[in-house]
Coordinates of C-alpha atoms in Angstrom, one line a residue:
Chain D
M1 CA 52.0 68.3 98.7
I2 CA 48.8 69.4 97.0
S3 CA 48.4 65.8 95.8
Q4 CA 49.0 64.3 99.1
I5 CA 46.0 66.5 100.5
D6 CA 43.8 65.8 97.8
R7 CA 44.4 62.1 98.7
C8 CA 43.8 62.6 102.4
L9 CA 40.5 64.3 101.7
R10 CA 39.3 61.7 99.6
A11 CA 40.1 59.0 102.2
C12 CA 38.1 61.0 104.7
V13 CA 35.4 61.5 102.2
H14 CA 35.4 57.4 101.8
S15 CA 35.3 56.8 105.5
A16 CA 32.5 59.5 106.0
G17 CA 30.7 57.4 103.3
L18 CA 31.3 54.2 105.3
L19 CA 29.9 55.6 108.3
I20 CA 26.7 56.8 106.6
I21 CA 26.2 53.6 105.6
G22 CA 26.4 52.3 108.9
I23 CA 23.9 55.0 110.3
L24 CA 21.4 54.1 107.5
T25 CA 21.6 50.2 108.2
S26 CA 21.6 50.9 111.9
T27 CA 18.7 48.2 112.3
S28 CA 20.6 45.6 110.8
L29 CA 24.1 46.5 112.7
P30 CA 23.4 44.6 115.9
A31 CA 22.7 41.6 113.8
A32 CA 25.9 42.1 111.8
E33 CA 27.8 42.4 115.0
Q34 CA 26.3 39.0 115.9
V35 CA 27.5 37.4 112.5
V36 CA 31.0 38.8 113.1
E37 CA 30.9 37.4 116.5
Q38 CA 30.0 34.0 115.5
N39 CA 32.4 34.2 112.7
V40 CA 35.3 35.6 114.5
L41 CA 34.8 34.1 117.8
I42 CA 34.1 30.8 116.9
R43 CA 35.6 28.2 119.4
E44 CA 36.4 24.9 118.0
G45 CA 37.5 21.9 119.8
F46 CA 41.2 22.3 121.2
H47 CA 43.8 19.9 121.7
S48 CA 44.4 20.4 125.5
A49 CA 43.7 22.5 128.2
F50 CA 47.1 24.4 128.2
L51 CA 46.9 25.1 124.3
E52 CA 43.2 26.3 124.7
Y53 CA 44.3 28.7 127.7
F54 CA 47.4 30.1 125.6
F55 CA 46.2 30.0 122.3
P56 CA 42.4 30.3 122.0
Q57 CA 41.2 29.2 118.6
T58 CA 40.0 32.8 117.7
F59 CA 41.7 33.5 114.4
F60 CA 42.3 36.9 113.1
L61 CA 41.5 36.5 109.8
K62 CA 39.0 33.3 110.2
I63 CA 39.4 32.2 106.4
N64 CA 36.7 29.9 105.6
E65 CA 37.5 26.1 105.9
T66 CA 37.2 26.0 102.1
P67 CA 39.0 28.9 100.5
S68 CA 37.2 30.6 97.9
L69 CA 40.1 30.1 95.5
T70 CA 41.6 26.7 94.3
L71 CA 45.4 26.2 94.9
I72 CA 45.9 26.5 91.2
E73 CA 43.9 29.8 91.0
S74 CA 45.5 31.5 93.9
L75 CA 48.9 30.6 92.8
L76 CA 48.1 32.2 89.3
I77 CA 47.0 35.3 91.0
F78 CA 50.0 35.0 93.1
A79 CA 52.1 35.0 90.0
G80 CA 50.2 37.9 88.5
V81 CA 51.0 40.3 91.4
L82 CA 54.7 39.2 91.0
L83 CA 54.3 40.2 87.3
A84 CA 52.5 43.6 88.2
M85 CA 55.4 44.4 90.3
F86 CA 58.0 43.8 87.7
G87 CA 55.7 45.7 85.3
L88 CA 56.2 48.7 87.5
W89 CA 59.9 47.9 87.7
F90 CA 59.8 48.0 83.9
L91 CA 57.9 51.1 84.0
Q92 CA 60.5 53.0 85.9
K93 CA 63.0 51.9 83.4
P94 CA 65.2 55.2 82.7
K95 CA 64.5 56.3 79.1
A96 CA 68.2 56.5 77.8
G97 CA 69.3 57.3 74.4
T98 CA 66.1 58.1 73.0
Q99 CA 67.7 60.9 71.1
S100 CA 70.4 60.4 68.6
G101 CA 72.3 62.9 66.7
V102 CA 73.9 66.2 67.4
G103 CA 72.2 68.6 69.6
F104 CA 71.7 70.4 72.8
Q105 CA 69.6 69.2 75.5
L106 CA 67.7 71.4 78.0
L107 CA 68.6 70.3 81.5
N108 CA 66.5 73.0 83.2
L109 CA 63.6 71.1 85.2
G110 CA 60.2 70.4 83.8
E111 CA 61.0 70.7 80.1
R112 CA 58.7 68.9 78.0
K113 CA 60.7 68.7 74.8
P114 CA 64.1 69.0 76.0
F115 CA 66.2 68.0 72.7
I116 CA 67.2 70.7 70.3
P117 CA 68.8 69.1 67.1
L118 CA 71.5 71.0 65.5
K119 CA 72.0 71.7 61.6
S120 CA 75.2 71.3 60.4
E121 CA 76.0 75.0 59.2
I122 CA 77.4 78.0 60.8
Q123 CA 74.8 79.4 62.9
T124 CA 74.4 81.7 65.9
L125 CA 73.2 80.9 69.2
E126 CA 70.3 83.2 68.4
F127 CA 67.8 80.2 67.8
L128 CA 67.9 79.7 71.4
T129 CA 65.5 82.7 71.6
Q130 CA 62.8 80.8 69.4
I131 CA 62.8 77.7 71.5
Q132 CA 59.3 77.2 73.1
T133 CA 60.0 76.3 76.8
S134 CA 57.5 75.9 79.4
K135 CA 59.3 78.9 81.5
K136 CA 60.6 82.0 80.3
Y137 CA 64.5 82.1 80.7
R138 CA 66.6 85.1 80.6
L139 CA 69.5 84.7 78.1
S140 CA 72.5 86.4 77.3
A141 CA 72.2 89.9 75.4
N142 CA 74.5 89.4 72.4
L143 CA 73.8 85.6 71.3
T144 CA 74.2 86.8 67.5
R145 CA 78.0 87.3 68.5
V146 CA 78.3 83.6 69.5
T147 CA 78.7 81.2 66.5
L148 CA 78.6 77.6 66.1
T149 CA 80.7 76.3 63.5
P150 CA 81.0 72.5 62.0
H151 CA 84.3 71.3 62.5
Q152 CA 85.1 67.9 61.5
N153 CA 82.3 65.7 63.5
T154 CA 81.6 68.2 66.1
F155 CA 81.0 71.9 66.5
V156 CA 83.1 74.8 67.7
L157 CA 81.5 77.5 70.0
E158 CA 83.0 80.9 69.5
D159 CA 82.1 83.8 71.8
K160 CA 83.2 87.0 70.0
N161 CA 81.9 89.0 72.6
Y162 CA 83.2 87.6 75.8
K163 CA 81.2 89.6 78.1
N164 CA 78.3 87.1 77.7
A165 CA 77.2 85.1 80.5
L166 CA 78.0 82.1 78.6
L167 CA 80.0 79.3 80.5
I168 CA 81.2 76.0 79.0
N169 CA 81.7 73.4 81.8
R170 CA 80.9 76.1 84.2
R171 CA 83.7 78.2 82.8
R172 CA 84.1 81.1 80.6
S173 CA 85.7 80.3 77.6
H174 CA 86.5 82.1 74.1
R175 CA 86.6 79.1 71.8
T176 CA 85.7 75.6 72.5
V177 CA 85.5 72.4 70.4
L178 CA 82.3 70.7 71.9
C179 CA 82.4 67.4 72.7
D180 CA 79.8 64.9 74.1
N181 CA 78.3 65.9 77.8
D182 CA 79.5 69.4 77.7
V183 CA 77.5 71.6 79.8
L184 CA 76.7 75.3 78.5
D185 CA 75.3 77.9 80.6
V186 CA 73.4 80.5 78.5
G187 CA 72.0 82.8 81.0
E188 CA 69.5 81.0 82.9
M189 CA 69.3 78.2 80.4
I190 CA 71.3 75.1 80.9
L191 CA 72.1 73.0 77.9
L192 CA 73.8 69.8 77.5
F193 CA 75.7 69.2 74.1
R194 CA 74.9 65.7 72.6
N195 CA 77.1 64.0 70.1
H196 CA 77.9 60.3 70.4
V197 CA 80.5 60.6 67.8
V198 CA 82.9 62.7 69.9
P199 CA 82.5 61.2 73.5
A200 CA 83.9 63.3 76.4
G201 CA 87.5 63.3 77.0
T202 CA 88.4 62.9 73.2
I203 CA 89.3 66.6 72.9
H204 CA 92.3 67.7 75.1
R205 CA 91.5 70.5 77.2
P206 CA 93.6 72.1 79.6
A207 CA 93.5 70.3 83.1
S208 CA 90.6 71.3 85.4
K209 CA 93.3 71.5 88.1
D210 CA 95.0 74.3 86.2
L211 CA 92.2 76.7 86.3
Q212 CA 91.2 76.3 89.6
L213 CA 94.2 78.7 90.7
P214 CA 91.9 81.8 91.7
I215 CA 94.4 84.2 90.3
V216 CA 92.8 87.5 89.0
G217 CA 95.5 89.6 87.1
I218 CA 95.6 92.7 85.5
I219 CA 93.5 92.8 82.1
P220 CA 95.3 94.9 79.7
K221 CA 93.3 97.5 77.9
G222 CA 94.1 96.7 74.2
P223 CA 97.0 94.8 72.8
V224 CA 100.0 94.1 74.9
H225 CA 103.2 95.7 73.8
K226 CA 105.9 93.3 73.0
M227 CA 108.3 94.8 75.4
T228 CA 106.0 94.1 78.1
P229 CA 107.1 91.4 80.6
I230 CA 104.8 88.4 81.5
L231 CA 104.3 86.6 84.6
T232 CA 103.1 83.1 83.9
V233 CA 101.2 81.5 86.7
S234 CA 102.9 77.9 87.2
G235 CA 100.9 74.7 86.2
S236 CA 98.5 77.0 84.2
T237 CA 98.2 78.8 80.9
Q238 CA 97.2 82.0 82.5
K239 CA 99.5 84.8 81.4
I240 CA 99.4 88.1 83.5
P241 CA 101.2 91.0 81.5
L242 CA 103.0 93.4 83.5
V243 CA 101.3 96.6 82.1
R244 CA 102.0 99.0 84.9
N245 CA 105.0 100.3 86.4
L246 CA 104.2 99.3 89.7
I247 CA 102.4 96.0 90.4
T248 CA 101.3 94.6 93.7
I249 CA 100.7 91.0 94.7
G250 CA 98.5 89.8 97.7
S251 CA 95.3 88.3 98.4
S252 CA 93.4 91.5 99.3
N253 CA 91.3 92.8 96.4
S254 CA 92.9 96.2 96.2
N255 CA 96.2 94.5 94.6
D256 CA 96.8 94.4 91.0
I257 CA 97.4 90.4 91.0
I258 CA 95.0 88.9 93.4
V259 CA 96.1 85.6 94.8
E260 CA 94.2 83.5 97.1
G261 CA 96.4 81.1 98.9
D262 CA 96.8 79.9 102.6
E263 CA 100.4 81.5 102.9
V264 CA 99.6 84.7 101.0
A265 CA 99.3 88.1 103.1
L266 CA 96.9 90.8 102.2
R267 CA 99.8 92.8 100.5
H268 CA 102.4 90.4 100.0
A269 CA 104.9 91.7 97.5
K270 CA 105.4 94.4 94.9
I271 CA 107.2 94.3 91.3
Y272 CA 108.3 97.6 89.8
K273 CA 110.1 99.0 87.3
V274 CA 113.7 100.2 87.5
G275 CA 115.2 102.0 84.7
A276 CA 115.0 99.2 82.1
S277 CA 114.7 96.2 84.4
W278 CA 112.2 95.2 87.0
K279 CA 112.4 94.4 90.7
I280 CA 110.6 92.7 93.2
Q281 CA 110.3 93.2 96.9
N282 CA 108.9 91.6 99.8
L283 CA 106.3 93.8 101.7
L284 CA 106.1 91.8 104.9
I285 CA 109.1 90.5 107.1
Q286 CA 107.1 87.5 108.4
E287 CA 106.1 86.2 104.9
T288 CA 108.3 84.7 102.2
T289 CA 108.9 85.7 98.9
T290 CA 111.5 83.7 96.9
V291 CA 113.3 84.0 93.5
N292 CA 114.8 81.0 92.1
G293 CA 114.1 79.1 95.8
R294 CA 116.1 81.6 97.6
R295 CA 114.1 83.9 100.1
I296 CA 114.7 87.3 99.2
D297 CA 114.0 90.9 100.5
Q298 CA 114.2 92.6 97.3
R299 CA 115.9 91.6 93.8
F300 CA 116.1 92.3 90.2
L301 CA 114.3 90.1 88.0
Q302 CA 115.7 88.2 85.0
D303 CA 114.3 86.4 82.2
G304 CA 113.2 82.8 83.4
D305 CA 113.1 83.6 87.0
E306 CA 110.9 81.5 89.1
V307 CA 109.1 83.7 91.8
T308 CA 106.9 82.2 94.6
V309 CA 104.7 84.5 96.5
G310 CA 103.7 82.3 99.4
D311 CA 102.6 79.1 98.1
I312 CA 101.7 80.2 94.5
M313 CA 104.6 79.9 91.8
F314 CA 105.0 82.5 88.9
K315 CA 107.5 82.4 86.0
F316 CA 108.9 86.1 84.9
K317 CA 109.4 86.4 81.3
S318 CA 110.8 89.8 80.3
G319 CA 109.8 91.0 76.9
K320 CA 113.6 91.9 75.9
A321 CA 114.5 88.4 76.0
Q322 CA 111.8 87.5 73.8
I323 CA 113.1 90.1 71.1
K324 CA 116.7 88.9 71.7
Q325 CA 115.6 85.3 70.8
T326 CA 113.9 86.3 67.9
L327 CA 116.9 88.4 66.8
K328 CA 119.0 85.4 67.6
S329 CA 116.8 83.0 65.4
K330 CA 116.9 85.5 62.6
T331 CA 120.5 85.7 62.6
E332 CA 120.9 82.0 62.9
T333 CA 118.5 81.5 59.9
A334 CA 120.3 84.1 58.1
K335 CA 123.5 82.2 58.8
K336 CA 122.2 79.0 57.6
I337 CA 121.3 80.5 54.2
Chain J
M1 CA 58.0 63.1 90.7
K2 CA 56.8 62.9 94.2
S3 CA 53.4 62.3 93.8
T4 CA 54.4 59.7 91.1
R5 CA 56.5 58.1 93.6
S6 CA 53.4 58.0 96.3
L7 CA 51.4 56.3 93.6
H8 CA 54.1 53.8 93.0
N9 CA 54.0 53.3 96.9
A10 CA 50.2 53.0 97.0
V11 CA 50.0 50.6 94.1
L12 CA 53.0 48.4 95.6
G13 CA 50.8 48.4 98.7
L14 CA 47.8 47.2 97.0
L15 CA 49.9 44.3 95.3
G16 CA 51.4 43.3 98.9
G17 CA 47.7 43.1 100.3
L18 CA 46.7 41.0 97.3
A19 CA 49.8 39.0 97.4
S20 CA 49.3 38.1 101.1
W21 CA 45.7 37.1 100.1
T22 CA 46.6 34.7 97.4
L23 CA 49.5 33.2 99.9
M24 CA 46.8 32.8 102.4
Q25 CA 44.4 31.1 99.8
S26 CA 47.2 28.7 98.8
G27 CA 48.6 28.3 102.2
F28 CA 45.3 26.8 103.5
H29 CA 45.3 24.3 100.6
A30 CA 48.8 23.5 101.7
F31 CA 47.6 23.2 105.2
D32 CA 44.8 20.7 104.3
A33 CA 47.5 18.8 102.4
L34 CA 49.6 18.5 105.5
S35 CA 46.7 17.4 107.8
V36 CA 45.8 14.8 105.2
T37 CA 49.2 13.2 105.4
G38 CA 48.8 12.6 109.0
L39 CA 51.6 14.6 110.4
S40 CA 49.6 15.2 113.4
G41 CA 52.6 16.2 115.4
L42 CA 53.0 19.1 113.4
N43 CA 49.5 19.9 113.1
I44 CA 49.0 20.5 116.8
I45 CA 50.7 23.9 117.4
W46 CA 53.2 25.1 115.0
L47 CA 50.8 24.8 111.9
N48 CA 47.8 26.0 113.8
K49 CA 46.2 28.2 111.5
F50 CA 46.6 31.7 113.3
I51 CA 50.3 31.2 113.1
F52 CA 50.2 30.3 109.6
E53 CA 47.8 33.4 108.8
G54 CA 50.2 35.7 110.5
A55 CA 53.3 34.3 108.6
L56 CA 51.6 34.5 105.3
V57 CA 50.3 38.0 105.6
G58 CA 53.9 38.9 106.7
L59 CA 55.4 37.1 104.0
G60 CA 53.2 38.9 101.4
L61 CA 53.8 42.4 102.7
G62 CA 57.4 42.0 103.6
M63 CA 58.3 40.9 100.3
V64 CA 56.7 43.9 98.6
L65 CA 57.8 46.5 101.1
Q66 CA 61.3 45.4 101.1
A67 CA 61.8 45.8 97.5
R68 CA 59.9 48.9 97.2
V69 CA 62.9 51.1 96.8
S70 CA 64.7 48.9 94.5
L71 CA 61.8 48.7 92.3
W72 CA 61.3 52.3 92.2
Y73 CA 64.9 53.1 91.3
H74 CA 64.9 50.2 88.4
Y75 CA 67.8 48.4 90.0
E76 CA 69.1 45.1 88.3
L77 CA 66.5 42.0 88.7
V78 CA 68.9 39.9 90.9
H79 CA 69.2 42.8 93.4
I80 CA 65.3 43.1 93.5
L81 CA 64.9 39.3 93.8
S82 CA 67.2 38.7 96.6
K83 CA 65.6 42.0 98.6
M84 CA 62.3 40.1 98.0
F85 CA 63.5 37.1 99.5
I86 CA 65.0 38.7 102.4
G87 CA 61.9 40.6 102.9
A88 CA 59.6 37.6 102.6
F89 CA 61.7 35.7 105.1
I90 CA 61.8 38.5 107.7
G91 CA 58.3 39.4 107.2
A92 CA 57.1 35.6 108.0
I93 CA 59.0 35.7 111.2
L94 CA 57.5 39.0 111.9
G95 CA 54.1 38.2 111.2
L96 CA 54.3 35.1 113.3
I97 CA 55.6 37.2 116.2
C98 CA 52.7 40.2 115.8
F99 CA 49.7 37.8 115.6
S100 CA 51.0 35.7 118.5
I101 CA 51.4 39.0 120.5
G102 CA 47.6 39.9 119.4
E103 CA 46.4 36.5 120.4
L104 CA 48.3 36.8 123.9
L105 CA 46.4 40.4 124.0
Q106 CA 43.2 38.6 123.6
V107 CA 44.1 36.2 126.4
W108 CA 44.6 39.0 128.7
L109 CA 41.2 40.0 128.1
V110 CA 41.8 42.9 125.6
L111 CA 38.8 43.7 123.3
P112 CA 39.3 41.3 120.2
A113 CA 38.9 44.4 117.8
L114 CA 41.5 46.4 119.9
S115 CA 43.9 43.5 120.0
R116 CA 43.7 42.9 116.3
I117 CA 44.1 46.7 115.7
A118 CA 47.3 46.3 118.1
S119 CA 48.7 43.5 116.0
W120 CA 48.4 45.2 112.6
T121 CA 49.9 48.4 114.1
L122 CA 52.9 46.3 115.5
L123 CA 53.2 44.4 112.0
G124 CA 53.4 47.9 110.2
L125 CA 56.1 49.4 112.7
L126 CA 58.3 45.9 112.6
L127 CA 57.8 45.7 108.8
V128 CA 59.1 49.4 107.9
G129 CA 61.7 49.1 110.8
T130 CA 63.2 45.8 109.5
T131 CA 63.2 47.4 106.0
E132 CA 65.1 50.2 107.5
L133 CA 67.3 48.2 109.3
F134 CA 69.4 47.7 106.1
H135 CA 69.6 51.2 106.0
S136 CA 70.8 52.2 109.5
R137 CA 73.2 54.9 108.0
S138 CA 70.2 57.0 106.6
G139 CA 69.6 59.0 109.6
F140 CA 66.1 58.9 109.0
L141 CA 65.0 56.0 110.9
R142 CA 62.2 56.9 113.4
P143 CA 59.9 59.0 111.3
R144 CA 59.7 56.2 108.8
I145 CA 59.0 53.5 111.4
I146 CA 56.3 55.5 113.1
S147 CA 54.7 56.2 109.9
G148 CA 54.4 52.4 109.3
G149 CA 53.0 51.9 112.8
I150 CA 50.5 54.9 111.7
G151 CA 49.6 53.0 108.5
G152 CA 49.2 49.8 110.4
A153 CA 46.7 51.1 112.8
I154 CA 44.6 53.1 110.1
G155 CA 44.9 49.9 108.0
G156 CA 43.7 47.9 111.0
G157 CA 41.1 50.2 111.9
I158 CA 39.4 50.0 108.3
F159 CA 39.8 46.2 108.4
E160 CA 37.8 46.2 111.6
L161 CA 35.1 48.4 110.1
L162 CA 35.0 46.4 107.0
L163 CA 34.5 43.3 109.1
L164 CA 31.8 45.1 111.2
Y165 CA 29.9 45.8 108.1
Q166 CA 30.6 42.5 106.5
M167 CA 32.1 44.2 103.5
T168 CA 35.6 42.5 103.5
G169 CA 34.9 40.6 100.2
P170 CA 35.8 37.0 99.8
D171 CA 37.8 35.9 102.8
H172 CA 38.7 39.4 103.9
L173 CA 40.6 40.3 100.7
L174 CA 39.4 44.0 100.7
G175 CA 40.6 44.2 104.4
L176 CA 44.2 42.6 103.6
I177 CA 44.7 44.8 100.4
L178 CA 43.6 47.9 102.4
V179 CA 46.0 47.4 105.3
G180 CA 48.9 46.8 102.5
F181 CA 47.9 50.2 100.9
S182 CA 47.9 52.1 104.0
I183 CA 50.9 51.0 105.4
S184 CA 53.0 51.8 102.2
L185 CA 51.1 55.1 101.4
F186 CA 52.0 56.3 105.1
V187 CA 55.6 55.6 104.7
G188 CA 55.3 57.3 101.1
I189 CA 53.8 60.3 102.4
I190 CA 56.4 60.7 105.3
E191 CA 59.2 60.3 102.7
N192 CA 57.8 62.7 100.3
R193 CA 57.4 65.3 103.3
A194 CA 61.1 65.1 103.7
T195 CA 62.0 65.3 100.1
S196 CA 62.9 68.6 98.8
F197 CA 65.8 68.1 96.8
A198 CA 67.0 65.7 94.1
I199 CA 70.0 64.5 91.9
R200 CA 69.2 63.7 88.3
V201 CA 71.5 61.2 86.2
V202 CA 72.0 63.4 83.0
S203 CA 74.5 61.3 80.9
G204 CA 75.1 57.6 80.2
K205 CA 73.3 54.6 80.9
Q206 CA 71.0 55.6 83.5
E207 CA 70.2 58.7 81.9
G208 CA 66.8 60.3 83.1
Q209 CA 66.7 58.7 86.6
I210 CA 66.1 60.8 89.5
F211 CA 67.5 60.3 92.8
L212 CA 65.2 61.9 95.5
L213 CA 66.9 62.8 98.6
D214 CA 64.7 61.8 101.4
Q215 CA 67.1 60.6 104.0
N216 CA 69.7 62.8 106.1
R217 CA 72.5 60.6 104.8
F218 CA 73.1 58.9 101.2
T219 CA 75.8 56.8 99.5
L220 CA 76.7 56.8 96.1
G221 CA 78.6 54.2 94.0
Y222 CA 78.6 51.1 92.0
G223 CA 78.1 48.7 94.9
S224 CA 74.9 47.1 95.6
Q225 CA 74.9 48.3 99.3
N226 CA 74.6 51.7 98.2
D227 CA 71.5 53.8 98.3
F228 CA 72.1 55.2 94.9
I229 CA 73.7 52.7 92.6
L230 CA 75.6 54.0 89.4
K231 CA 76.1 51.0 87.2
G232 CA 77.4 51.2 83.6
Y233 CA 80.1 54.2 84.3
A234 CA 83.9 54.2 84.3
E235 CA 85.7 55.3 87.0
V236 CA 83.3 55.1 89.6
C237 CA 84.4 53.8 93.0
D238 CA 82.2 51.0 95.1
L239 CA 81.5 53.8 97.4
H240 CA 82.3 56.8 96.1
A241 CA 80.5 59.8 97.5
N242 CA 78.5 60.5 100.6
I243 CA 75.6 63.0 100.2
L244 CA 74.8 64.7 103.6
K245 CA 71.7 66.8 104.5
K246 CA 72.2 69.1 107.2
G247 CA 69.4 71.6 107.8
K248 CA 68.8 73.3 104.8
E249 CA 72.1 72.6 103.1
V250 CA 73.1 69.4 101.2
I251 CA 76.8 68.4 101.3
I252 CA 78.5 66.2 98.8
E253 CA 81.6 64.5 100.1
N254 CA 84.3 62.4 98.6
A255 CA 84.2 59.0 100.1
D256 CA 87.0 57.1 98.3
E257 CA 90.6 58.6 98.0
G258 CA 91.0 56.7 94.6
G259 CA 87.7 58.4 93.0
E260 CA 87.1 62.0 92.0
V261 CA 84.2 64.1 92.7
L262 CA 83.7 67.3 90.7
V263 CA 81.3 69.7 91.7
N264 CA 81.0 72.3 88.6
Y265 CA 83.9 71.0 87.1
R266 CA 86.0 71.5 90.0
L267 CA 87.5 69.1 92.3
V268 CA 86.1 69.0 95.9
D269 CA 86.5 67.0 99.1
Q270 CA 83.4 68.6 100.6
Q271 CA 80.9 71.2 99.3
S272 CA 77.7 72.5 99.8
M273 CA 75.6 72.2 96.5
K274 CA 73.3 74.5 95.2
K275 CA 70.3 74.5 92.8
G276 CA 71.7 73.7 89.2
D277 CA 74.9 72.3 90.1
V278 CA 76.5 69.6 87.7
I279 CA 78.3 67.1 89.8
K280 CA 80.7 64.7 88.0
I281 CA 81.5 61.3 89.3
G282 CA 83.4 59.3 87.3
T283 CA 82.1 59.6 83.9
A284 CA 78.7 60.2 85.4
L285 CA 77.2 63.5 85.0
L286 CA 74.6 64.1 87.7
Q287 CA 72.5 67.4 88.1
Y288 CA 71.4 68.6 91.7
Y289 CA 68.0 70.7 92.0
E290 CA 65.3 71.4 94.4
I291 CA 61.7 70.4 93.9

């Protein structure tokens, strides 16, 4: 904007200068006008009266009868103009692949030296605080607890704190094997991981669709007991341990498990403990909760049951079954021996 | 970035003026050669000089103005050359029309200076208008055409002033250059006023390229008819995504069912974007930001 104003001002100054020249040479102005009239409004011989009426020979630009350049010269200059155009085109060429090797690239706007090379040794992300940037960025607090470990041709990023506002590909992650074009958000700093040896997509990650489910489960404090049953969200690796005796499911924030779906009510269903087993109950008569494909009002849950709440499916896995299985396998191995 | 583009536009305008001047010079030699061969039938009206002049000026300016966007975004050579040919052809026709109208105005006893300025204005309007004809989806038609007209009028005014004080250089060189300069500068200023968002390509072949969002509607894909062309990426469709500007919101929209548009690594059909968002189209990684 400022540059435009600057340019406009300059243009004004130039035109004012032109006017001043005109005033200073005002004595010669009428003479100049005469010359212009002679030059511009020359009437030459005409082909017919009709043509003279409709197309008087007052040329716009009245180029002299003998042009100031020869044909070859003018063609050469024209070629020069074309060359200059393609020179501009060439200048606009995006400067790709100037950096090689492993490192981070700063994606924040207006950074002069955006590439940060990485040494292949175990290091923490602490070095980000020492980088000279054009603007001061707020970074996550505990960068000393985020480590980069060399792993084959690339690095493993491990976040031991997990409370950091550190996102990998815009998602919170505990441990990630980095590959080319991964985007890291460290506080306000946006970094792009560069490694041509490991192109994007070579490292298997859980599909993005799985993580799309906006399900918030109960976060257990401390380790989960072996007996605790687990709800697994279908099509995802997310596991929700049932650490309380009464758990409600619904779309409202007051629920223990918050499920945002089109057909999920604010308070949809509850799962509660009855003796040693677990029971699910539908809380609204107009909403559907199914177990193994059957619409239910209330029902005891068994290991491996498929529970759907609205349009979201869970798989119920009781803690006991796990123990039984491990016992079975132990006895089987004992028998084999 | 915006001021760089203004500069780019202005330089292109200068080059356009210079091109039309050199074309005019060589054109008059060709005209002389024609008159020597004795094809007097042609000579009478259609190759009369003012028509010639208009066509040549239009050819030079149209060639440059049409290729302006493609040059800025560094598209392929074939693409630019085809744009230049189309621009030259249409520009020549427009030049003929505008200068003839100017002559007719003189017949109707309008002041010669005024009628000349009128025809320059008309040329600016029509040149930019036809350039935009190929982007009729853009939703930014009127301001640009008007700015072209303003540029033409101011260029014409400067031309007249130079003519008055006899400072136009050899055969109106300076005047022609300034007309081209002012048309493209004004279009550039209007475009910059409308630009407050941009998309930067972050990965792959076109890395570092910045697409400035100066229209209300954009198309993105690998096809050459798109506003933003992504070449050299896998899984990009011919017409992959639309970018729409509604007030202060910029919305990205999936245009092809076969393709995927991810904003912040989430699949979207339609999504309004915010500063710093990472867009993934096929294998191309783009970043959206405000200027």
